[in-house]
Structures are given as structure tokens and as C-alpha cells.
PDB file of C-alpha atoms in Angstrom:
ATOM      1  CA  GLN T   1       8.656  -9.549  17.949  1.00 91.00           C
ATOM      2  CA  TYR T   2       8.028 -10.351  14.282  1.00 94.00           C
ATOM      3  CA  TYR T   3      11.318 -12.203  13.742  1.00 93.00           C
ATOM      4  CA  PRO T   4      10.075 -15.664  14.850  1.00 94.00           C
ATOM      5  CA  PHE T   5       7.294 -15.414  12.258  1.00 96.00           C
ATOM      6  CA  LEU T   6       9.791 -14.368   9.601  1.00 94.00           C
ATOM      7  CA  VAL T   7      11.707 -17.570  10.342  1.00 94.00           C
ATOM      8  CA  LYS T   8       8.447 -19.513   9.922  1.00 95.00           C
ATOM      9  CA  GLY T   9       8.047 -18.229   6.368  1.00 95.00           C
ATOM     10  CA  PHE T  10       5.946 -15.097   6.860  1.00 97.00           C
ATOM     11  CA  PRO T  11       6.530 -12.270   4.341  1.00 96.00           C
ATOM     12  CA  LYS T  12       9.675 -10.222   4.901  1.00 96.00           C
ATOM     13  CA  TYR T  13       8.718  -6.898   3.320  1.00 95.00           C
ATOM     14  CA  GLN T  14       5.946  -4.378   3.866  1.00 95.00           C
ATOM     15  CA  PHE T  15       4.776  -2.360   0.857  1.00 95.00           C
ATOM     16  CA  SER T  16       3.021   0.832   1.843  1.00 92.00           C
ATOM     17  CA  ALA T  17       1.581   3.976   0.324  1.00 93.00           C
ATOM     18  CA  ARG T  18       0.365   6.969   2.314  1.00 91.00           C
ATOM     19  CA  ASP T  19      -1.626   9.981   1.205  1.00 90.00           C
ATOM     20  CA  VAL T  20       0.147  13.126   2.404  1.00 87.00           C
ATOM     21  CA  ARG T  21      -2.990  15.245   2.712  1.00 87.00           C
ATOM     22  CA  THR T  22      -5.181  12.867   4.726  1.00 90.00           C
ATOM     23  CA  GLY T  23      -2.745  10.327   6.167  1.00 91.00           C
ATOM     24  CA  ILE T  24      -4.673   7.388   4.670  1.00 92.00           C
ATOM     25  CA  THR T  25      -2.383   4.361   4.405  1.00 94.00           C
ATOM     26  CA  PHE T  26      -2.534   1.248   2.208  1.00 96.00           C
ATOM     27  CA  LEU T  27      -0.546  -1.928   2.948  1.00 96.00           C
ATOM     28  CA  SER T  28       0.488  -5.199   1.366  1.00 97.00           C
ATOM     29  CA  TYR T  29       3.347  -7.648   1.871  1.00 97.00           C
ATOM     30  CA  GLY T  30       5.939  -9.570  -0.091  1.00 96.00           C
ATOM     31  CA  TYR T  31       8.660 -12.167   0.253  1.00 96.00           C
ATOM     32  CA  GLU T  32      10.908 -10.127  -2.029  1.00 93.00           C
ATOM     33  CA  LYS T  33      11.554  -6.402  -2.438  1.00 90.00           C
ATOM     34  CA  SER T  34      11.265  -6.676  -6.202  1.00 88.00           C
ATOM     35  CA  ALA T  35      10.166  -4.461  -9.060  1.00 86.00           C
ATOM     36  CA  SER T  36       7.424  -6.990  -9.869  1.00 89.00           C
ATOM     37  CA  ASN T  37       5.975  -6.794  -6.365  1.00 92.00           C
ATOM     38  CA  VAL T  38       6.036  -2.997  -6.480  1.00 90.00           C
ATOM     39  CA  GLY T  39       4.197  -3.134  -9.802  1.00 90.00           C
ATOM     40  CA  ILE T  40       1.575  -5.531  -8.463  1.00 93.00           C
ATOM     41  CA  PHE T  41       1.060  -3.387  -5.365  1.00 94.00           C
ATOM     42  CA  LEU T  42       0.613  -0.267  -7.477  1.00 93.00           C
ATOM     43  CA  PHE T  43      -1.786  -2.059  -9.840  1.00 94.00           C
ATOM     44  CA  TYR T  44      -3.832  -3.318  -6.876  1.00 95.00           C
ATOM     45  CA  LEU T  45      -3.886   0.128  -5.249  1.00 95.00           C
ATOM     46  CA  LEU T  46      -4.704   2.145  -8.367  1.00 95.00           C
ATOM     47  CA  SER T  47      -7.415  -0.342  -9.410  1.00 95.00           C
ATOM     48  CA  HIS T  48      -8.928   0.029  -5.950  1.00 94.00           C
ATOM     49  CA  LEU T  49      -8.897   3.827  -6.125  1.00 93.00           C
ATOM     50  CA  LYS T  50     -10.238   3.903  -9.685  1.00 93.00           C
ATOM     51  CA  ASN T  51     -13.074   1.509  -8.778  1.00 92.00           C
ATOM     52  CA  ASN T  52     -14.028   3.953  -6.020  1.00 90.00           C
ATOM     53  CA  ASN T  53     -14.195   6.960  -8.355  1.00 88.00           C
ATOM     54  CA  VAL T  54     -10.912   8.624  -7.428  1.00 89.00           C
ATOM     55  CA  ASP T  55      -9.645  10.853 -10.254  1.00 89.00           C
ATOM     56  CA  LEU T  56      -6.218   9.295 -10.879  1.00 92.00           C
ATOM     57  CA  SER T  57      -5.191  12.028 -13.337  1.00 89.00           C
ATOM     58  CA  LYS T  58      -4.761  14.323 -10.322  1.00 89.00           C
ATOM     59  CA  LEU T  59      -2.670  11.823  -8.387  1.00 89.00           C
ATOM     60  CA  VAL T  60       1.110  12.113  -8.007  1.00 88.00           C
ATOM     61  CA  MET T  61       2.986   9.052  -6.728  1.00 85.00           C
ATOM     62  CA  GLN T  62       6.236   9.962  -4.975  1.00 83.00           C
ATOM     63  CA  SER T  63       8.980   7.418  -4.304  1.00 80.00           C
ATOM     64  CA  ASP T  64      12.659   7.218  -3.483  1.00 70.00           C
ATOM     65  CA  ASN T  65      15.296   6.262  -6.043  1.00 68.00           C
ATOM     66  CA  GLY T  66      15.374   2.537  -5.336  1.00 69.00           C
ATOM     67  CA  SER T  67      15.911   0.191  -8.291  1.00 65.00           C
ATOM     68  CA  GLU T  68      12.456  -1.323  -7.722  1.00 66.00           C
ATOM     69  CA  PHE T  69      11.047   2.076  -8.762  1.00 67.00           C
ATOM     70  CA  ILE T  70      13.472   3.421 -11.366  1.00 62.00           C
ATOM     71  CA  GLY T  71      15.285   0.285 -12.546  1.00 63.00           C
ATOM     72  CA  SER T  72      18.960  -0.237 -13.230  1.00 57.00           C
ATOM     73  CA  SER T  73      21.190   2.610 -14.359  1.00 52.00           C
ATOM     74  CA  LYS T  74      22.480   0.235 -17.053  1.00 48.00           C
ATOM     75  CA  ALA T  75      18.990  -0.152 -18.540  1.00 49.00           C
ATOM     76  CA  ILE T  76      18.417   3.550 -19.075  1.00 49.00           C
ATOM     77  CA  TYR T  77      15.595   3.166 -21.617  1.00 49.00           C
ATOM     78  CA  ALA T  78      13.767   0.239 -19.964  1.00 65.00           C
ATOM     79  CA  LYS T  79      10.738   1.017 -17.858  1.00 77.00           C
ATOM     80  CA  THR T  80      10.067  -0.712 -14.559  1.00 81.00           C
ATOM     81  CA  ALA T  81       6.760  -2.368 -13.678  1.00 84.00           C
ATOM     82  CA  TYR T  82       6.086   0.613 -11.393  1.00 83.00           C
ATOM     83  CA  GLN T  83       6.554   3.075 -14.256  1.00 84.00           C
ATOM     84  CA  LYS T  84       4.501   0.981 -16.694  1.00 87.00           C
ATOM     85  CA  ILE T  85       1.586   0.625 -14.281  1.00 87.00           C
ATOM     86  CA  ALA T  86       1.620   4.343 -13.425  1.00 87.00           C
ATOM     87  CA  GLY T  87       1.541   5.146 -17.147  1.00 87.00           C
ATOM     88  CA  LYS T  88      -1.315   2.711 -17.776  1.00 89.00           C
ATOM     89  CA  PHE T  89      -3.434   4.505 -15.161  1.00 92.00           C
ATOM     90  CA  ASN T  90      -2.359   8.007 -16.273  1.00 89.00           C
ATOM     91  CA  VAL T  91      -0.720   8.696 -12.912  1.00 89.00           C
ATOM     92  CA  THR T  92       2.194  11.132 -12.554  1.00 88.00           C
ATOM     93  CA  THR T  93       5.306   9.881 -10.750  1.00 83.00           C
ATOM     94  CA  ALA T  94       7.934  11.909  -8.925  1.00 82.00           C
ATOM     95  CA  LEU T  95      11.264  11.037  -7.287  1.00 80.00           C
ATOM     96  CA  ILE T  96      12.668  12.556  -4.131  1.00 71.00           C
ATOM     97  CA  PRO T  97      16.229  13.945  -4.304  1.00 70.00           C
ATOM     98  CA  PRO T  98      18.845  11.210  -3.712  1.00 71.00           C
ATOM     99  CA  GLY T  99      19.829  10.834  -0.055  1.00 65.00           C
ATOM    100  CA  SER T 100      16.846  12.856   1.179  1.00 61.00           C
ATOM    101  CA  PRO T 101      14.587  10.464   3.172  1.00 61.00           C
ATOM    102  CA  THR T 102      12.886  13.371   4.945  1.00 62.00           C
ATOM    103  CA  PHE T 103      10.984  14.000   1.702  1.00 62.00           C
ATOM    104  CA  ASN T 104       9.099  10.795   2.527  1.00 66.00           C
ATOM    105  CA  SER T 105       8.646  11.684   6.192  1.00 72.00           C
ATOM    106  CA  ASP T 106       4.891  11.006   6.203  1.00 75.00           C
ATOM    107  CA  VAL T 107       5.240   7.383   5.188  1.00 79.00           C
ATOM    108  CA  GLU T 108       8.351   6.900   7.362  1.00 82.00           C
ATOM    109  CA  ALA T 109       6.393   8.154  10.384  1.00 85.00           C
ATOM    110  CA  MET T 110       3.738   5.553   9.620  1.00 86.00           C
ATOM    111  CA  HIS T 111       6.417   2.834   9.485  1.00 87.00           C
ATOM    112  CA  ARG T 112       7.485   3.708  13.028  1.00 90.00           C
ATOM    113  CA  LEU T 113       3.901   3.683  14.294  1.00 91.00           C
ATOM    114  CA  ILE T 114       3.033   0.301  12.814  1.00 93.00           C
ATOM    115  CA  GLU T 115       6.182  -1.199  14.329  1.00 94.00           C
ATOM    116  CA  ASP T 116       5.282   0.059  17.813  1.00 94.00           C
ATOM    117  CA  GLU T 117       1.527  -0.503  17.652  1.00 94.00           C
ATOM    118  CA  PHE T 118       1.245  -3.692  15.592  1.00 96.00           C
ATOM    119  CA  TYR T 119       4.370  -5.759  14.892  1.00 95.00           C
ATOM    120  CA  ASP T 120       5.760  -5.382  18.435  1.00 94.00           C
ATOM    121  CA  VAL T 121       2.537  -6.443  20.173  1.00 94.00           C
ATOM    122  CA  GLU T 122       0.751  -9.029  18.008  1.00 96.00           C
ATOM    123  CA  LEU T 123       1.072 -12.798  17.602  1.00 96.00           C
ATOM    124  CA  TYR T 124      -0.298 -14.802  14.661  1.00 97.00           C
ATOM    125  CA  SER T 125      -1.500 -18.393  14.331  1.00 96.00           C
ATOM    126  CA  ASP T 126      -0.811 -18.473  10.572  1.00 96.00           C
ATOM    127  CA  LYS T 127      -0.452 -16.170   7.548  1.00 96.00           C
ATOM    128  CA  ALA T 128      -4.202 -15.761   7.175  1.00 96.00           C
ATOM    129  CA  ASP T 129      -4.383 -14.604  10.803  1.00 97.00           C
ATOM    130  CA  PHE T 130      -1.489 -12.209  10.136  1.00 97.00           C
ATOM    131  CA  LEU T 131      -3.226 -10.615   7.148  1.00 97.00           C
ATOM    132  CA  ASN T 132      -6.531 -10.357   9.011  1.00 97.00           C
ATOM    133  CA  LYS T 133      -4.848  -8.628  11.947  1.00 97.00           C
ATOM    134  CA  ALA T 134      -2.928  -6.312   9.598  1.00 97.00           C
ATOM    135  CA  PHE T 135      -6.267  -5.416   7.997  1.00 97.00           C
ATOM    136  CA  THR T 136      -7.817  -4.740  11.410  1.00 97.00           C
ATOM    137  CA  TYR T 137      -4.892  -2.508  12.376  1.00 96.00           C
ATOM    138  CA  ILE T 138      -5.004  -0.467   9.183  1.00 96.00           C
ATOM    139  CA  LEU T 139      -8.760   0.009   9.580  1.00 96.00           C
ATOM    140  CA  TYR T 140      -8.074   1.414  13.048  1.00 95.00           C
ATOM    141  CA  PHE T 141      -5.241   3.549  11.660  1.00 94.00           C
ATOM    142  CA  ASN T 142      -7.359   5.031   8.880  1.00 94.00           C
ATOM    143  CA  TYR T 143     -10.739   5.356  10.595  1.00 93.00           C
ATOM    144  CA  LEU T 144     -10.014   6.003  14.277  1.00 93.00           C
ATOM    145  CA  ARG T 145      -6.415   6.992  14.987  1.00 90.00           C
ATOM    146  CA  LYS T 146      -6.077  10.739  15.460  1.00 90.00           C
ATOM    147  CA  PHE T 147      -2.882  12.640  14.673  1.00 85.00           C
ATOM    148  CA  ARG T 148      -1.714  15.775  16.442  1.00 80.00           C
ATOM    149  CA  TYR T 149       0.000  17.122  13.321  1.00 75.00           C
ATOM    150  CA  LYS T 150      -3.287  16.616  11.426  1.00 78.00           C
ATOM    151  CA  PHE T 151      -5.133  18.915  13.873  1.00 81.00           C
ATOM    152  CA  GLY T 152      -6.209  16.002  16.067  1.00 86.00           C
ATOM    153  CA  LYS T 153      -8.219  14.335  13.276  1.00 92.00           C
ATOM    154  CA  SER T 154      -8.246  10.829  11.833  1.00 93.00           C
ATOM    155  CA  PRO T 155      -7.544  10.209   8.119  1.00 91.00           C
ATOM    156  CA  PHE T 156     -11.223   9.355   7.609  1.00 92.00           C
ATOM    157  CA  GLU T 157     -12.349  12.621   9.208  1.00 91.00           C
ATOM    158  CA  ILE T 158     -10.023  14.593   6.949  1.00 90.00           C
ATOM    159  CA  LEU T 159     -11.175  12.709   3.846  1.00 90.00           C
ATOM    160  CA  THR T 160     -14.855  13.372   4.520  1.00 87.00           C
ATOM    161  CA  GLU T 161     -14.208  17.110   4.802  1.00 87.00           C
ATOM    162  CA  TYR T 162     -13.915  17.107   1.005  1.00 81.00           C
ATOM    163  CA  GLU T 163     -17.285  17.386  -0.693  1.00 76.00           C
ATOM    164  CA  MET T 164     -16.561  14.658  -3.257  1.00 75.00           C
ATOM    165  CA  PHE T 165     -15.940  12.097  -0.486  1.00 76.00           C
ATOM    166  CA  LYS T 166     -18.847  12.828   1.842  1.00 70.00           C
ATOM    167  CA  ASN T 167     -20.881   9.967   0.411  1.00 67.00           C
ATOM    168  CA  ASN T 168     -20.423   6.277   1.107  1.00 64.00           C
ATOM    169  CA  ASN T 169     -17.431   5.754  -1.188  1.00 78.00           C
ATOM    170  CA  ALA T 170     -15.197   7.274   1.525  1.00 83.00           C
ATOM    171  CA  PHE T 171     -15.670   4.057   3.506  1.00 86.00           C
ATOM    172  CA  ALA T 172     -14.824   1.929   0.480  1.00 89.00           C
ATOM    173  CA  ILE T 173     -11.645   3.886  -0.298  1.00 91.00           C
ATOM    174  CA  LEU T 174     -10.217   3.156   3.142  1.00 91.00           C
ATOM    175  CA  THR T 175     -11.209  -0.533   3.111  1.00 91.00           C
ATOM    176  CA  PHE T 176      -8.145  -2.036   1.425  1.00 95.00           C
ATOM    177  CA  PHE T 177      -7.302  -5.626   2.318  1.00 96.00           C
ATOM    178  CA  PRO T 178      -3.539  -6.425   2.514  1.00 97.00           C
ATOM    179  CA  ILE T 179      -2.346  -9.226   0.232  1.00 96.00           C
ATOM    180  CA  ILE T 180       0.869 -11.188  -0.253  1.00 97.00           C
ATOM    181  CA  LEU T 181       1.996  -9.770  -3.570  1.00 95.00           C
ATOM    182  CA  ASP T 182       4.245 -12.619  -4.742  1.00 93.00           C
ATOM    183  CA  THR T 183       1.226 -14.952  -5.003  1.00 92.00           C
ATOM    184  CA  PHE T 184      -0.150 -12.816  -7.864  1.00 91.00           C
ATOM    185  CA  ILE T 185       2.938 -12.713 -10.095  1.00 87.00           C
ATOM    186  CA  LYS T 186       1.501 -15.440 -12.340  1.00 84.00           C
ATOM    187  CA  TYR T 187      -1.335 -13.079 -13.329  1.00 82.00           C
ATOM    188  CA  PHE T 188       1.022 -10.432 -14.736  1.00 79.00           C
ATOM    189  CA  ASP T 189       3.322 -10.090 -17.714  1.00 70.00           C
ATOM    190  CA  PHE T 190       5.189  -6.811 -17.328  1.00 68.00           C
ATOM    191  CA  SER T 191       6.913  -7.155 -20.693  1.00 64.00           C
ATOM    192  CA  PHE T 192       3.724  -6.021 -22.446  1.00 50.00           C
ATOM    193  CA  PRO T 193       2.408  -2.422 -22.479  1.00 51.00           C
ATOM    194  CA  LEU T 194      -0.798  -3.328 -20.625  1.00 46.00           C
ATOM    195  CA  CYS T 195       1.200  -5.094 -17.908  1.00 43.00           C
ATOM    196  CA  GLY T 196      -1.347  -7.769 -17.151  1.00 42.00           C
ATOM    197  CA  TYR T 197      -5.037  -7.746 -16.385  1.00 41.00           C
ATOM    198  CA  HIS T 198      -7.322  -7.720 -13.402  1.00 42.00           C
ATOM    199  CA  VAL T 199      -8.758 -11.041 -12.277  1.00 43.00           C
ATOM    200  CA  HIS T 200     -11.463 -11.210  -9.639  1.00 44.00           C
ATOM    201  CA  ILE T 201     -10.209 -13.587  -6.971  1.00 44.00           C
ATOM    202  CA  SER T 202     -11.869 -14.578  -3.720  1.00 45.00           C
ATOM    203  CA  VAL T 203     -10.567 -13.380  -0.361  1.00 44.00           C
ATOM    204  CA  LYS T 204      -9.497 -16.980   0.317  1.00 45.00           C
ATOM    205  CA  HIS T 205      -6.869 -16.583  -2.408  1.00 45.00           C
ATOM    206  CA  TYR T 206      -5.578 -13.395  -0.786  1.00 44.00           C
ATOM    207  CA  LEU T 207      -4.854 -15.394   2.360  1.00 47.00           C
ATOM    208  CA  VAL T 208      -2.486 -17.869   0.705  1.00 43.00           C
TER     209      VAL T 208
END
């Protein structure tokens, strides 16, 4: 169902992160599955969490062994954008064992759900409409969709069971607008230790 839009120049790749404990999911998109896009996605996500008072020092980011995360085996001492950004925010990273996709089963389950419930049923007038509908879907996914293996609760219900998230910032944490990551590459220079800086940009720019 999404293929005709891919031909029209819509982004090819989905970048996603899912919290194992609550099931909360964050999305963005890219034209390339590149280390730069992974770095931008992580910077966007961690900035969002930090701005909403999440203690990043207690966060562990788990990924597979793709080159966009760990780099080339020939560049053994070079850090990827993903690793640099994680270090900048004092976030621990962990890799699953090679050839063991079941270690990422939570996020893989989400990938199947979004295919069935969103990509296979929606049509889009343009890229802005696509991003708006993706945002609407992920709001539904995080706030309303209940999961049997999470005791019949939604991610939002699980989050608000924790005392630190019972106030209004629980709503803000889950309100994460998807962006097209490639459009932000010009704001980053991953060759430097700080890996770029945050620039406040209007939602109109996100919809490019």
C-alpha cells in the first residue's frame, strides 16, 4: 500500500525506538538508512526526553549490530554519530548478540502492528499529510492502544503508574512529532565532539 508513495518520493525508511517497560514508541523517517540519520534521530529523541525531565543517566539504548550503529569494522577506533550522541547525553548503549533479532522483539512487534494498522490502510495527499497521519497514529498507539502482554494496558497507562510521571509531563513525553531526518543534516557536524547543536525550528520546517 505504501509503495506508490515511495515511488512519488516519500521517505523509504522508518526510524523507531520503543521503551521495553511501557511500550511507548517514537518515530521518524528518512530517505537513507545512514549513520547520520540515526544520529539525528537519537539527538531529537534524547533532547525531547531531557526537555521533559527524564533522567537519561538511567537510560540504556539497545540496538542491533548494523553499521549505522557501530560503524565499519575497518574503522575500529572511529565512533559513529549514534555513539557520539549517546555519549554527549550520558546514555548507556548496548548491542544485542549477532544474529539474534528476538532480543529486539518489542520493537519488531511494533513494526508489524504499524504495517497492518497504518501503512496498509492509509493514503496521503503529500508528505505533510503523511507526517500528520503518522503523528496521529502514534498518538493512538501510545495513549489508547491496549496490549494483552502488557496486562491489557496502554503505554500511557503504564507510564502514569510511576510516581514521577503522574503529573502533566507524561503527556508531553508521548507527544513526539515525526520528522524527515535528512532535512536536518545541515544543522549537524558529527566530526566534532558536541555533534551539532539544537536549533528551534517551526513545525512547518518539519513538514518539508
